[in-house]
Backbone as JSON Lines, residues from 0, in Angstrom:
{"i":0,"aa":"M","n":[-70.87,143.41,-91.92],"ca":[-70.87,144.85,-92.16],"c":[-69.47,145.39,-91.9]}
{"i":1,"aa":"V","n":[-69.03,146.28,-92.76],"ca":[-67.71,146.88,-92.63],"c":[-67.68,147.78,-91.39]}
{"i":2,"aa":"P","n":[-66.64,147.66,-90.54],"ca":[-66.56,148.54,-89.38],"c":[-66.58,150.0,-89.8]}
{"i":3,"aa":"A","n":[-67.23,150.81,-89.0],"ca":[-67.38,152.23,-89.34],"c":[-66.07,152.99,-89.16]}
{"i":4,"aa":"I","n":[-65.66,153.69,-90.19],"ca":[-64.57,154.65,-90.11],"c":[-65.26,155.96,-89.75]}
{"i":5,"aa":"P","n":[-64.8,156.68,-88.76],"ca":[-65.5,157.91,-88.36],"c":[-65.61,158.9,-89.52]}
{"i":6,"aa":"F","n":[-66.71,159.62,-89.52],"ca":[-66.89,160.68,-90.5],"c":[-65.83,161.74,-90.28]}
{"i":7,"aa":"S","n":[-65.34,162.3,-91.36],"ca":[-64.41,163.43,-91.27],"c":[-64.67,164.36,-92.44]}
{"i":8,"aa":"A","n":[-64.38,165.63,-92.22],"ca":[-64.52,166.63,-93.26],"c":[-63.48,167.71,-93.03]}
{"i":9,"aa":"T","n":[-62.83,168.14,-94.11],"ca":[-61.9,169.26,-94.03],"c":[-62.29,170.28,-95.09]}
{"i":10,"aa":"V","n":[-62.12,171.54,-94.76],"ca":[-62.48,172.63,-95.65],"c":[-61.22,173.42,-95.96]}
{"i":11,"aa":"S","n":[-60.97,173.66,-97.26],"ca":[-59.77,174.41,-97.64],"c":[-60.09,175.35,-98.8]}
{"i":12,"aa":"P","n":[-59.31,176.43,-98.94],"ca":[-59.51,177.35,-100.07],"c":[-59.17,176.68,-101.39]}
{"i":13,"aa":"V","n":[-59.65,177.26,-102.48],"ca":[-59.3,176.79,-103.82],"c":[-58.8,177.98,-104.63]}
{"i":14,"aa":"T","n":[-58.06,177.68,-105.68],"ca":[-57.54,178.72,-106.57],"c":[-58.14,178.55,-107.96]}
{"i":15,"aa":"A","n":[-58.01,179.57,-108.77],"ca":[-58.48,179.49,-110.15],"c":[-57.78,178.36,-110.9]}
{"i":16,"aa":"T","n":[-56.51,178.12,-110.59],"ca":[-55.76,177.04,-111.22],"c":[-56.38,175.68,-110.9]}
{"i":17,"aa":"Q","n":[-56.83,175.5,-109.66],"ca":[-57.46,174.23,-109.27],"c":[-58.84,174.06,-109.9]}
{"i":18,"aa":"L","n":[-59.42,175.15,-110.38],"ca":[-60.75,175.13,-111.0],"c":[-60.63,175.41,-112.49]}
{"i":19,"aa":"H","n":[-59.6,174.86,-113.09],"ca":[-59.25,175.14,-114.49],"c":[-60.44,175.02,-115.44]}
{"i":20,"aa":"W","n":[-61.26,173.98,-115.28],"ca":[-62.36,173.72,-116.21],"c":[-63.7,174.26,-115.73]}
{"i":21,"aa":"S","n":[-63.86,174.48,-114.44],"ca":[-65.17,174.86,-113.91],"c":[-65.31,176.35,-113.61]}
{"i":22,"aa":"Y","n":[-64.22,177.1,-113.67],"ca":[-64.26,178.54,-113.39],"c":[-63.67,179.31,-114.57]}
{"i":23,"aa":"R","n":[-64.22,180.49,-114.81],"ca":[-63.66,181.39,-115.81],"c":[-64.02,182.82,-115.4]}
{"i":24,"aa":"P","n":[-63.25,183.79,-115.84],"ca":[-63.59,185.18,-115.54],"c":[-65.02,185.48,-116.01]}
{"i":25,"aa":"G","n":[-65.74,186.24,-115.22],"ca":[-67.13,186.56,-115.54],"c":[-68.12,185.72,-114.76]}
{"i":26,"aa":"C","n":[-67.64,184.7,-114.07],"ca":[-68.54,183.88,-113.24],"c":[-69.1,184.74,-112.11]}
{"i":27,"aa":"P","n":[-70.27,184.38,-111.57],"ca":[-70.87,185.21,-110.53],"c":[-70.15,185.17,-109.18]}
{"i":28,"aa":"V","n":[-69.22,184.25,-108.99],"ca":[-68.38,184.22,-107.8],"c":[-66.93,184.07,-108.25]}
{"i":29,"aa":"V","n":[-66.01,184.42,-107.37],"ca":[-64.58,184.26,-107.65],"c":[-64.06,183.12,-106.78]}
{"i":30,"aa":"P","n":[-62.92,182.51,-107.16],"ca":[-62.4,181.39,-106.38],"c":[-62.24,181.68,-104.88]}
{"i":31,"aa":"A","n":[-61.94,182.91,-104.52],"ca":[-61.78,183.25,-103.09],"c":[-63.07,183.02,-102.31]}
{"i":32,"aa":"Q","n":[-64.22,182.97,-102.98],"ca":[-65.5,182.73,-102.32],"c":[-65.84,181.24,-102.22]}
{"i":33,"aa":"L","n":[-65.02,180.39,-102.8],"ca":[-65.29,178.96,-102.85],"c":[-64.37,178.18,-101.92]}
{"i":34,"aa":"R","n":[-64.82,176.99,-101.53],"ca":[-64.03,176.1,-100.69],"c":[-64.15,174.67,-101.19]}
{"i":35,"aa":"R","n":[-63.05,173.92,-101.02],"ca":[-63.07,172.47,-101.3],"c":[-63.38,171.77,-99.98]}
{"i":36,"aa":"V","n":[-64.43,170.97,-99.98],"ca":[-64.81,170.19,-98.8],"c":[-64.48,168.74,-99.09]}
{"i":37,"aa":"R","n":[-63.46,168.22,-98.41],"ca":[-63.12,166.79,-98.52],"c":[-63.83,166.07,-97.38]}
{"i":38,"aa":"L","n":[-64.58,165.02,-97.73],"ca":[-65.36,164.35,-96.69],"c":[-65.52,162.86,-96.98]}
{"i":39,"aa":"R","n":[-65.9,162.15,-95.94],"ca":[-66.13,160.71,-96.06],"c":[-67.58,160.48,-96.5]}
{"i":40,"aa":"Y","n":[-67.76,159.45,-97.33],"ca":[-69.11,159.04,-97.72],"c":[-69.13,157.53,-97.91]}
{"i":41,"aa":"W","n":[-70.32,156.94,-97.86],"ca":[-70.47,155.5,-98.08],"c":[-70.75,155.26,-99.56]}
{"i":42,"aa":"G","n":[-70.01,154.33,-100.14],"ca":[-70.22,153.98,-101.53],"c":[-71.26,152.89,-101.68]}
{"i":43,"aa":"F","n":[-71.65,152.63,-102.91],"ca":[-72.57,151.53,-103.2],"c":[-71.93,150.18,-102.91]}
{"i":44,"aa":"D","n":[-70.6,150.18,-102.76],"ca":[-69.89,148.95,-102.43],"c":[-69.88,148.67,-100.93]}
{"i":45,"aa":"G","n":[-70.56,149.5,-100.14],"ca":[-70.63,149.3,-98.7],"c":[-69.37,149.71,-97.97]}
{"i":46,"aa":"R","n":[-68.5,150.45,-98.64],"ca":[-67.25,150.89,-98.03],"c":[-67.21,152.41,-97.89]}
{"i":47,"aa":"S","n":[-66.38,152.85,-96.97],"ca":[-66.18,154.26,-96.75],"c":[-65.15,154.8,-97.75]}
{"i":48,"aa":"H","n":[-65.45,155.94,-98.34],"ca":[-64.57,156.58,-99.31],"c":[-64.39,158.05,-98.94]}
{"i":49,"aa":"T","n":[-63.38,158.67,-99.52],"ca":[-63.19,160.11,-99.36],"c":[-63.46,160.77,-100.7]}
{"i":50,"aa":"G","n":[-64.29,161.79,-100.67],"ca":[-64.6,162.54,-101.87],"c":[-64.43,164.02,-101.62]}
{"i":51,"aa":"A","n":[-64.74,164.82,-102.63],"ca":[-64.61,166.27,-102.49],"c":[-65.68,166.99,-103.29]}
{"i":52,"aa":"L","n":[-66.16,168.08,-102.72],"ca":[-67.1,168.98,-103.38],"c":[-66.52,170.38,-103.3]}
{"i":53,"aa":"V","n":[-66.74,171.18,-104.31],"ca":[-66.39,172.6,-104.26],"c":[-67.69,173.35,-104.1]}
{"i":54,"aa":"V","n":[-67.77,174.15,-103.02],"ca":[-68.99,174.88,-102.7],"c":[-68.66,176.31,-102.28]}
{"i":55,"aa":"N","n":[-69.67,177.13,-102.21],"ca":[-69.51,178.49,-101.72],"c":[-69.15,178.44,-100.24]}
{"i":56,"aa":"E","n":[-68.24,179.31,-99.84],"ca":[-67.81,179.35,-98.44],"c":[-69.0,179.48,-97.49]}
{"i":57,"aa":"S","n":[-70.04,180.2,-97.91],"ca":[-71.2,180.46,-97.05],"c":[-72.02,179.21,-96.74]}
{"i":58,"aa":"V","n":[-71.86,178.13,-97.52],"ca":[-72.68,176.93,-97.3],"c":[-71.86,175.73,-96.81]}
{"i":59,"aa":"T","n":[-70.6,175.93,-96.49],"ca":[-69.77,174.78,-96.08],"c":[-70.34,174.09,-94.85]}
{"i":60,"aa":"G","n":[-70.8,174.84,-93.87],"ca":[-71.36,174.23,-92.66],"c":[-72.56,173.36,-92.96]}
{"i":61,"aa":"S","n":[-73.45,173.85,-93.82],"ca":[-74.64,173.08,-94.21],"c":[-74.24,171.81,-94.95]}
{"i":62,"aa":"V","n":[-73.3,171.93,-95.88],"ca":[-72.87,170.78,-96.67],"c":[-72.25,169.71,-95.76]}
{"i":63,"aa":"V","n":[-71.4,170.12,-94.85],"ca":[-70.79,169.16,-93.92],"c":[-71.87,168.5,-93.07]}
{"i":64,"aa":"A","n":[-72.84,169.27,-92.57],"ca":[-73.92,168.7,-91.75],"c":[-74.73,167.66,-92.54]}
{"i":65,"aa":"V","n":[-75.05,167.96,-93.79],"ca":[-75.82,167.03,-94.63],"c":[-75.06,165.72,-94.81]}
{"i":66,"aa":"F","n":[-73.79,165.82,-95.2],"ca":[-73.05,164.6,-95.5],"c":[-72.62,163.85,-94.24]}
{"i":67,"aa":"R","n":[-72.51,164.53,-93.12],"ca":[-72.29,163.85,-91.83],"c":[-73.51,162.96,-91.53]}
{"i":68,"aa":"R","n":[-74.69,163.53,-91.71],"ca":[-75.92,162.78,-91.45],"c":[-76.04,161.59,-92.41]}
{"i":69,"aa":"L","n":[-75.81,161.84,-93.71],"ca":[-75.9,160.75,-94.69],"c":[-74.89,159.65,-94.4]}
{"i":70,"aa":"Y","n":[-73.71,160.04,-93.96],"ca":[-72.67,159.06,-93.62],"c":[-73.14,158.21,-92.43]}
{"i":71,"aa":"G","n":[-73.69,158.86,-91.43],"ca":[-74.19,158.13,-90.26],"c":[-75.3,157.15,-90.61]}
{"i":72,"aa":"E","n":[-76.06,157.47,-91.64],"ca":[-77.16,156.6,-92.07],"c":[-76.74,155.63,-93.17]}
{"i":73,"aa":"R","n":[-75.45,155.71,-93.56],"ca":[-74.89,154.86,-94.62],"c":[-75.65,154.99,-95.93]}
{"i":74,"aa":"F","n":[-76.06,156.2,-96.24],"ca":[-76.71,156.46,-97.52],"c":[-75.65,156.34,-98.6]}
{"i":75,"aa":"P","n":[-75.88,155.53,-99.65],"ca":[-74.84,155.3,-100.66],"c":[-74.71,156.4,-101.71]}
{"i":76,"aa":"I","n":[-73.47,156.72,-102.02],"ca":[-73.14,157.69,-103.05],"c":[-72.16,157.01,-104.01]}
{"i":77,"aa":"R","n":[-72.41,157.15,-105.3],"ca":[-71.59,156.45,-106.3],"c":[-70.15,156.98,-106.33]}
{"i":78,"aa":"R","n":[-70.0,158.27,-106.5],"ca":[-68.67,158.9,-106.49],"c":[-68.86,160.39,-106.22]}
{"i":79,"aa":"M","n":[-67.76,161.03,-105.81],"ca":[-67.83,162.44,-105.44],"c":[-66.48,163.09,-105.74]}
{"i":80,"aa":"V","n":[-66.4,163.71,-106.92],"ca":[-65.19,164.45,-107.29],"c":[-65.62,165.78,-107.9]}
{"i":81,"aa":"P","n":[-64.81,166.82,-107.73],"ca":[-65.16,168.09,-108.37],"c":[-65.31,167.91,-109.88]}
{"i":82,"aa":"I","n":[-66.18,168.7,-110.46],"ca":[-66.53,168.55,-111.87],"c":[-65.35,168.84,-112.8]}
{"i":83,"aa":"D","n":[-64.28,169.41,-112.28],"ca":[-63.08,169.6,-113.1],"c":[-62.54,168.27,-113.61]}
{"i":84,"aa":"A","n":[-62.79,167.18,-112.88],"ca":[-62.36,165.85,-113.33],"c":[-63.02,165.48,-114.66]}
{"i":85,"aa":"Y","n":[-64.12,166.14,-114.98],"ca":[-64.86,165.89,-116.23],"c":[-64.75,167.11,-117.16]}
{"i":86,"aa":"H","n":[-63.69,167.89,-116.99],"ca":[-63.43,169.1,-117.79],"c":[-64.6,170.07,-117.76]}
{"i":87,"aa":"G","n":[-65.3,170.12,-116.6],"ca":[-66.41,171.04,-116.43],"c":[-67.68,170.62,-117.14]}
{"i":88,"aa":"S","n":[-67.71,169.42,-117.71],"ca":[-68.88,168.95,-118.45],"c":[-69.92,168.35,-117.51]}
{"i":89,"aa":"D","n":[-71.05,169.04,-117.39],"ca":[-72.14,168.53,-116.57],"c":[-72.63,167.2,-117.11]}
{"i":90,"aa":"D","n":[-72.71,167.07,-118.45],"ca":[-73.19,165.83,-119.06],"c":[-72.27,164.65,-118.7]}
{"i":91,"aa":"R","n":[-70.96,164.86,-118.79],"ca":[-70.01,163.77,-118.48],"c":[-70.05,163.42,-117.0]}
{"i":92,"aa":"S","n":[-70.17,164.42,-116.15],"ca":[-70.25,164.18,-114.71],"c":[-71.51,163.39,-114.36]}
{"i":93,"aa":"M","n":[-72.65,163.79,-114.95],"ca":[-73.9,163.06,-114.69],"c":[-73.81,161.63,-115.19]}
{"i":94,"aa":"A","n":[-73.27,161.44,-116.39],"ca":[-73.17,160.09,-116.96],"c":[-72.31,159.18,-116.08]}
{"i":95,"aa":"A","n":[-71.34,159.77,-115.37],"ca":[-70.47,158.99,-114.47],"c":[-71.13,158.8,-113.1]}
{"i":96,"aa":"D","n":[-72.36,159.29,-112.93],"ca":[-73.08,159.2,-111.66],"c":[-72.28,159.88,-110.54]}
{"i":97,"aa":"N","n":[-71.73,161.03,-110.89],"ca":[-70.88,161.78,-109.96],"c":[-71.67,162.83,-109.19]}
{"i":98,"aa":"T","n":[-71.5,162.84,-107.89],"ca":[-72.08,163.85,-107.02],"c":[-71.16,165.06,-107.07]}
{"i":99,"aa":"S","n":[-71.69,166.23,-107.44],"ca":[-70.86,167.42,-107.62],"c":[-71.61,168.67,-107.19]}
{"i":100,"aa":"A","n":[-70.89,169.78,-107.16],"ca":[-71.49,171.04,-106.72],"c":[-71.13,172.18,-107.67]}
{"i":101,"aa":"F","n":[-70.08,172.97,-107.35],"ca":[-69.76,174.15,-108.15],"c":[-69.43,173.81,-109.59]}
{"i":102,"aa":"N","n":[-70.01,174.59,-110.5],"ca":[-69.65,174.58,-111.91],"c":[-70.19,175.88,-112.49]}
{"i":103,"aa":"C","n":[-69.32,176.73,-112.99],"ca":[-69.76,178.01,-113.55],"c":[-70.41,177.74,-114.9]}
{"i":104,"aa":"R","n":[-71.73,177.58,-114.86],"ca":[-72.49,177.28,-116.06],"c":[-73.87,177.9,-115.95]}
{"i":105,"aa":"Y","n":[-74.54,177.94,-117.08],"ca":[-75.9,178.43,-117.09],"c":[-76.86,177.32,-116.69]}
{"i":106,"aa":"A","n":[-78.03,177.71,-116.24],"ca":[-79.06,176.74,-115.86],"c":[-79.5,175.96,-117.09]}
{"i":107,"aa":"V","n":[-79.81,174.69,-116.89],"ca":[-80.36,173.86,-117.95],"c":[-81.88,174.0,-117.84]}
{"i":108,"aa":"A","n":[-82.39,175.01,-118.53],"ca":[-83.83,175.31,-118.43],"c":[-84.24,176.13,-119.64]}
{"i":109,"aa":"P","n":[-85.51,176.06,-119.98],"ca":[-85.99,176.88,-121.09],"c":[-85.98,178.36,-120.7]}
{"i":110,"aa":"G","n":[-86.04,179.22,-121.7],"ca":[-86.1,180.65,-121.44],"c":[-84.74,181.31,-121.57]}
{"i":111,"aa":"P","n":[-84.66,182.58,-121.17],"ca":[-83.4,183.31,-121.3],"c":[-82.3,182.7,-120.43]}
{"i":112,"aa":"K","n":[-81.06,182.87,-120.88],"ca":[-79.92,182.33,-120.13],"c":[-79.84,182.99,-118.76]}
{"i":113,"aa":"Q","n":[-79.62,182.15,-117.77],"ca":[-79.37,182.65,-116.42],"c":[-78.41,181.71,-115.73]}
{"i":114,"aa":"W","n":[-77.65,182.24,-114.78],"ca":[-76.69,181.4,-114.09],"c":[-77.4,180.32,-113.3]}
{"i":115,"aa":"S","n":[-76.85,179.14,-113.34],"ca":[-77.3,178.04,-112.49],"c":[-76.89,178.36,-111.05]}
{"i":116,"aa":"V","n":[-77.59,177.81,-110.09],"ca":[-77.2,177.96,-108.69],"c":[-75.84,177.28,-108.48]}
{"i":117,"aa":"H","n":[-75.5,176.32,-109.33],"ca":[-74.18,175.68,-109.27],"c":[-73.08,176.7,-109.54]}
{"i":118,"aa":"A","n":[-73.36,177.71,-110.35],"ca":[-72.36,178.73,-110.67],"c":[-72.02,179.6,-109.45]}
{"i":119,"aa":"Y","n":[-72.86,179.55,-108.44],"ca":[-72.62,180.26,-107.19],"c":[-72.03,179.33,-106.12]}
{"i":120,"aa":"G","n":[-71.97,178.04,-106.43],"ca":[-71.5,177.06,-105.46],"c":[-72.51,176.78,-104.36]}
{"i":121,"aa":"E","n":[-73.8,177.0,-104.65],"ca":[-74.85,176.84,-103.65],"c":[-75.84,175.74,-104.01]}
{"i":122,"aa":"A","n":[-75.39,174.75,-104.77],"ca":[-76.23,173.62,-105.15],"c":[-75.37,172.37,-105.24]}
{"i":123,"aa":"V","n":[-75.98,171.23,-104.94],"ca":[-75.31,169.94,-105.02],"c":[-76.22,168.98,-105.79]}
{"i":124,"aa":"D","n":[-75.65,168.26,-106.75],"ca":[-76.36,167.2,-107.46],"c":[-75.86,165.88,-106.92]}
{"i":125,"aa":"V","n":[-76.78,165.03,-106.45],"ca":[-76.42,163.77,-105.81],"c":[-76.9,162.58,-106.64]}
{"i":126,"aa":"N","n":[-75.98,161.65,-106.92],"ca":[-76.3,160.42,-107.64],"c":[-77.19,160.69,-108.86]}
{"i":127,"aa":"P","n":[-76.68,161.37,-109.88],"ca":[-77.52,161.75,-111.02],"c":[-78.19,160.6,-111.77]}
{"i":128,"aa":"V","n":[-77.58,159.43,-111.81],"ca":[-78.23,158.32,-112.51],"c":[-79.46,157.86,-111.73]}
{"i":129,"aa":"E","n":[-79.31,157.7,-110.43],"ca":[-80.43,157.27,-109.59],"c":[-81.46,158.39,-109.42]}
{"i":130,"aa":"N","n":[-81.04,159.62,-109.7],"ca":[-81.89,160.79,-109.5],"c":[-81.82,161.71,-110.73]}
{"i":131,"aa":"P","n":[-82.39,161.27,-111.85],"ca":[-82.25,162.03,-113.1],"c":[-83.05,163.33,-113.12]}
{"i":132,"aa":"Y","n":[-82.71,164.15,-114.1],"ca":[-83.4,165.41,-114.36],"c":[-84.25,165.19,-115.6]}
{"i":133,"aa":"L","n":[-85.51,165.53,-115.53],"ca":[-86.42,165.39,-116.67],"c":[-86.68,166.79,-117.21]}
{"i":134,"aa":"E","n":[-86.09,167.08,-118.37],"ca":[-86.18,168.42,-118.94],"c":[-86.73,168.33,-120.36]}
{"i":135,"aa":"G","n":[-87.96,168.83,-120.53],"ca":[-88.58,168.82,-121.85],"c":[-88.73,167.41,-122.42]}
{"i":136,"aa":"G","n":[-89.0,166.44,-121.58],"ca":[-89.15,165.06,-122.01],"c":[-87.84,164.31,-122.15]}
{"i":137,"aa":"K","n":[-86.72,165.0,-122.0],"ca":[-85.4,164.37,-122.1],"c":[-84.91,163.99,-120.7]}
{"i":138,"aa":"V","n":[-84.36,162.79,-120.58],"ca":[-83.85,162.3,-119.31],"c":[-82.35,162.55,-119.26]}
{"i":139,"aa":"L","n":[-81.91,163.28,-118.24],"ca":[-80.49,163.59,-118.06],"c":[-80.0,163.06,-116.71]}
{"i":140,"aa":"P","n":[-79.03,162.16,-116.71],"ca":[-78.4,161.49,-117.83],"c":[-79.31,160.39,-118.39]}
{"i":141,"aa":"A","n":[-79.0,159.95,-119.6],"ca":[-79.83,158.92,-120.26],"c":[-79.91,157.64,-119.43]}
{"i":142,"aa":"A","n":[-78.83,157.3,-118.72],"ca":[-78.82,156.07,-117.91],"c":[-79.8,156.15,-116.74]}
{"i":143,"aa":"G","n":[-80.33,157.34,-116.48],"ca":[-81.3,157.5,-115.4],"c":[-82.72,157.13,-115.76]}
{"i":144,"aa":"K","n":[-82.96,156.8,-117.02],"ca":[-84.33,156.5,-117.47],"c":[-85.03,155.43,-116.62]}
{"i":145,"aa":"P","n":[-84.36,154.32,-116.26],"ca":[-85.04,153.32,-115.43],"c":[-85.45,153.86,-114.05]}
{"i":146,"aa":"Y","n":[-84.86,154.99,-113.64],"ca":[-85.15,155.54,-112.32],"c":[-86.27,156.59,-112.35]}
{"i":147,"aa":"L","n":[-86.92,156.77,-113.51],"ca":[-88.06,157.68,-113.56],"c":[-89.25,157.09,-112.8]}
{"i":148,"aa":"A","n":[-89.27,155.78,-112.62],"ca":[-90.31,155.12,-111.81],"c":[-89.94,155.35,-110.35]}
{"i":149,"aa":"R","n":[-90.32,156.5,-109.82],"ca":[-89.88,156.91,-108.49],"c":[-90.52,156.11,-107.37]}
{"i":150,"aa":"S","n":[-91.63,155.42,-107.63],"ca":[-92.26,154.63,-106.57],"c":[-91.5,153.33,-106.3]}
{"i":151,"aa":"H","n":[-90.66,152.92,-107.24],"ca":[-89.81,151.74,-107.05],"c":[-88.48,152.23,-106.45]}
{"i":152,"aa":"V","n":[-88.45,152.38,-105.13],"ca":[-87.32,152.99,-104.43],"c":[-86.14,152.02,-104.38]}
{"i":153,"aa":"R","n":[-84.99,152.51,-104.83],"ca":[-83.76,151.74,-104.83],"c":[-82.66,152.54,-104.12]}
{"i":154,"aa":"P","n":[-81.56,151.89,-103.72],"ca":[-80.49,152.6,-103.02],"c":[-80.0,153.82,-103.79]}
{"i":155,"aa":"G","n":[-79.72,154.89,-103.05],"ca":[-79.17,156.1,-103.63],"c":[-80.19,157.08,-104.16]}
{"i":156,"aa":"M","n":[-81.47,156.73,-104.09],"ca":[-82.51,157.59,-104.64],"c":[-82.95,158.67,-103.65]}
{"i":157,"aa":"A","n":[-83.34,159.81,-104.2],"ca":[-83.95,160.89,-103.44],"c":[-85.46,160.73,-103.56]}
{"i":158,"aa":"V","n":[-86.13,160.54,-102.44],"ca":[-87.58,160.38,-102.44],"c":[-88.18,161.21,-101.3]}
{"i":159,"aa":"P","n":[-89.42,161.66,-101.45],"ca":[-90.04,162.44,-100.39],"c":[-89.96,161.7,-99.05]}
{"i":160,"aa":"G","n":[-89.47,162.4,-98.03],"ca":[-89.35,161.8,-96.7],"c":[-88.17,160.86,-96.53]}
{"i":161,"aa":"G","n":[-87.41,160.62,-97.6],"ca":[-86.27,159.71,-97.54],"c":[-85.04,160.37,-96.91]}
{"i":162,"aa":"Q","n":[-84.0,159.57,-96.69],"ca":[-82.79,160.04,-96.03],"c":[-82.17,161.26,-96.71]}
{"i":163,"aa":"L","n":[-82.03,161.21,-98.01],"ca":[-81.36,162.28,-98.74],"c":[-82.15,163.59,-98.68]}
{"i":164,"aa":"V","n":[-83.43,163.51,-98.97],"ca":[-84.29,164.7,-98.96],"c":[-84.36,165.28,-97.55]}
{"i":165,"aa":"Q","n":[-84.49,164.42,-96.54],"ca":[-84.55,164.87,-95.15],"c":[-83.26,165.56,-94.72]}
{"i":166,"aa":"A","n":[-82.11,164.99,-95.1],"ca":[-80.82,165.56,-94.69],"c":[-80.67,166.99,-95.19]}
{"i":167,"aa":"F","n":[-81.05,167.23,-96.43],"ca":[-80.97,168.58,-96.97],"c":[-82.05,169.49,-96.38]}
{"i":168,"aa":"A","n":[-83.24,168.96,-96.15],"ca":[-84.32,169.76,-95.57],"c":[-83.95,170.26,-94.17]}
{"i":169,"aa":"L","n":[-83.24,169.46,-93.43],"ca":[-82.86,169.84,-92.07],"c":[-81.93,171.05,-92.02]}
{"i":170,"aa":"V","n":[-81.23,171.34,-93.13],"ca":[-80.39,172.55,-93.16],"c":[-81.05,173.65,-93.99]}
{"i":171,"aa":"G","n":[-82.33,173.44,-94.35],"ca":[-83.09,174.47,-95.04],"c":[-82.93,174.49,-96.55]}
{"i":172,"aa":"W","n":[-82.3,173.45,-97.12],"ca":[-82.13,173.41,-98.57],"c":[-83.37,172.81,-99.22]}
{"i":173,"aa":"Q","n":[-83.6,173.19,-100.47],"ca":[-84.76,172.72,-101.19],"c":[-84.37,171.69,-102.26]}
{"i":174,"aa":"W","n":[-85.34,170.87,-102.61],"ca":[-85.12,169.74,-103.52],"c":[-85.79,170.0,-104.86]}
{"i":175,"aa":"G","n":[-85.01,169.85,-105.94],"ca":[-85.52,170.0,-107.3],"c":[-86.5,168.92,-107.7]}
{"i":176,"aa":"G","n":[-86.58,167.83,-106.95],"ca":[-87.53,166.76,-107.25],"c":[-88.97,167.19,-107.04]}
{"i":177,"aa":"R","n":[-89.16,168.32,-106.38],"ca":[-90.52,168.84,-106.16],"c":[-90.98,169.77,-107.28]}
{"i":178,"aa":"W","n":[-90.09,170.08,-108.23],"ca":[-90.47,170.95,-109.33],"c":[-91.47,170.2,-110.2]}
{"i":179,"aa":"T","n":[-92.59,170.82,-110.51],"ca":[-93.65,170.12,-111.24],"c":[-93.4,170.02,-112.74]}
{"i":180,"aa":"G","n":[-92.91,171.08,-113.36],"ca":[-92.73,171.05,-114.81],"c":[-91.57,170.19,-115.27]}
{"i":181,"aa":"S","n":[-90.46,170.26,-114.56],"ca":[-89.28,169.5,-114.96],"c":[-88.52,169.08,-113.7]}
{"i":182,"aa":"P","n":[-88.98,167.99,-113.07],"ca":[-88.34,167.57,-111.83],"c":[-86.86,167.25,-112.03]}
{"i":183,"aa":"D","n":[-86.07,167.72,-111.08],"ca":[-84.62,167.49,-111.08],"c":[-84.29,166.77,-109.78]}
{"i":184,"aa":"Y","n":[-84.42,165.45,-109.8],"ca":[-84.33,164.65,-108.58],"c":[-82.96,164.69,-107.93]}
{"i":185,"aa":"Q","n":[-81.92,164.98,-108.69],"ca":[-80.56,165.0,-108.15],"c":[-80.21,166.31,-107.45]}
{"i":186,"aa":"H","n":[-80.99,167.36,-107.7],"ca":[-80.62,168.73,-107.37],"c":[-81.14,169.21,-106.0]}
{"i":187,"aa":"F","n":[-80.2,169.73,-105.21],"ca":[-80.51,170.34,-103.92],"c":[-79.83,171.69,-103.88]}
{"i":188,"aa":"S","n":[-80.54,172.72,-103.41],"ca":[-79.93,174.05,-103.39],"c":[-80.37,174.84,-102.16]}
{"i":189,"aa":"S","n":[-79.49,175.76,-101.79],"ca":[-79.78,176.61,-100.65],"c":[-80.8,177.69,-100.98]}
{"i":190,"aa":"T","n":[-81.02,177.94,-102.27],"ca":[-81.91,179.02,-102.7],"c":[-83.24,178.54,-103.25]}
{"i":191,"aa":"G","n":[-83.36,177.26,-103.54],"ca":[-84.57,176.72,-104.16],"c":[-84.53,176.73,-105.67]}
{"i":192,"aa":"G","n":[-83.48,177.36,-106.24],"ca":[-83.35,177.42,-107.69],"c":[-82.48,176.33,-108.25]}
């Protein structure tokens, strides 16, 4: 087993320039309300890595607490970079199995357009391939299809009572995997949306 590198997390402001692809005028929050959280996480390779999430300033403490716990439990995360690395494309980020948070976009849901909780920086999607979103019979990302069999638990998955779901529940966040009509296994939010 690789010797443990201590968990660390730093929180810093972000600018509109740093959020070139994920922020635009008209978003429900402004860059001054967001923070970049750089933190350590365990990869599927069994090694410690440093990643970053952009989240609302109001949830930085909760996010750090969740990932501190996951790090202590060596819960594996594929990668963690702000969605700007994928030019703000949720589809490209999910296909890369990227754990991400802020993205000024509308919710992927039927009905009238409404802001996603990600547009407020109050939601995190974790390991999208291992934890796909099932929307109208479509699996997002497509590579997540083998993971629709949720009873066959594999590393990196969010399951009831599991490490990932528990870590978010302990800070009062809700899990999209409990949604009955269109479960979103990767999605955790401070608001339940």
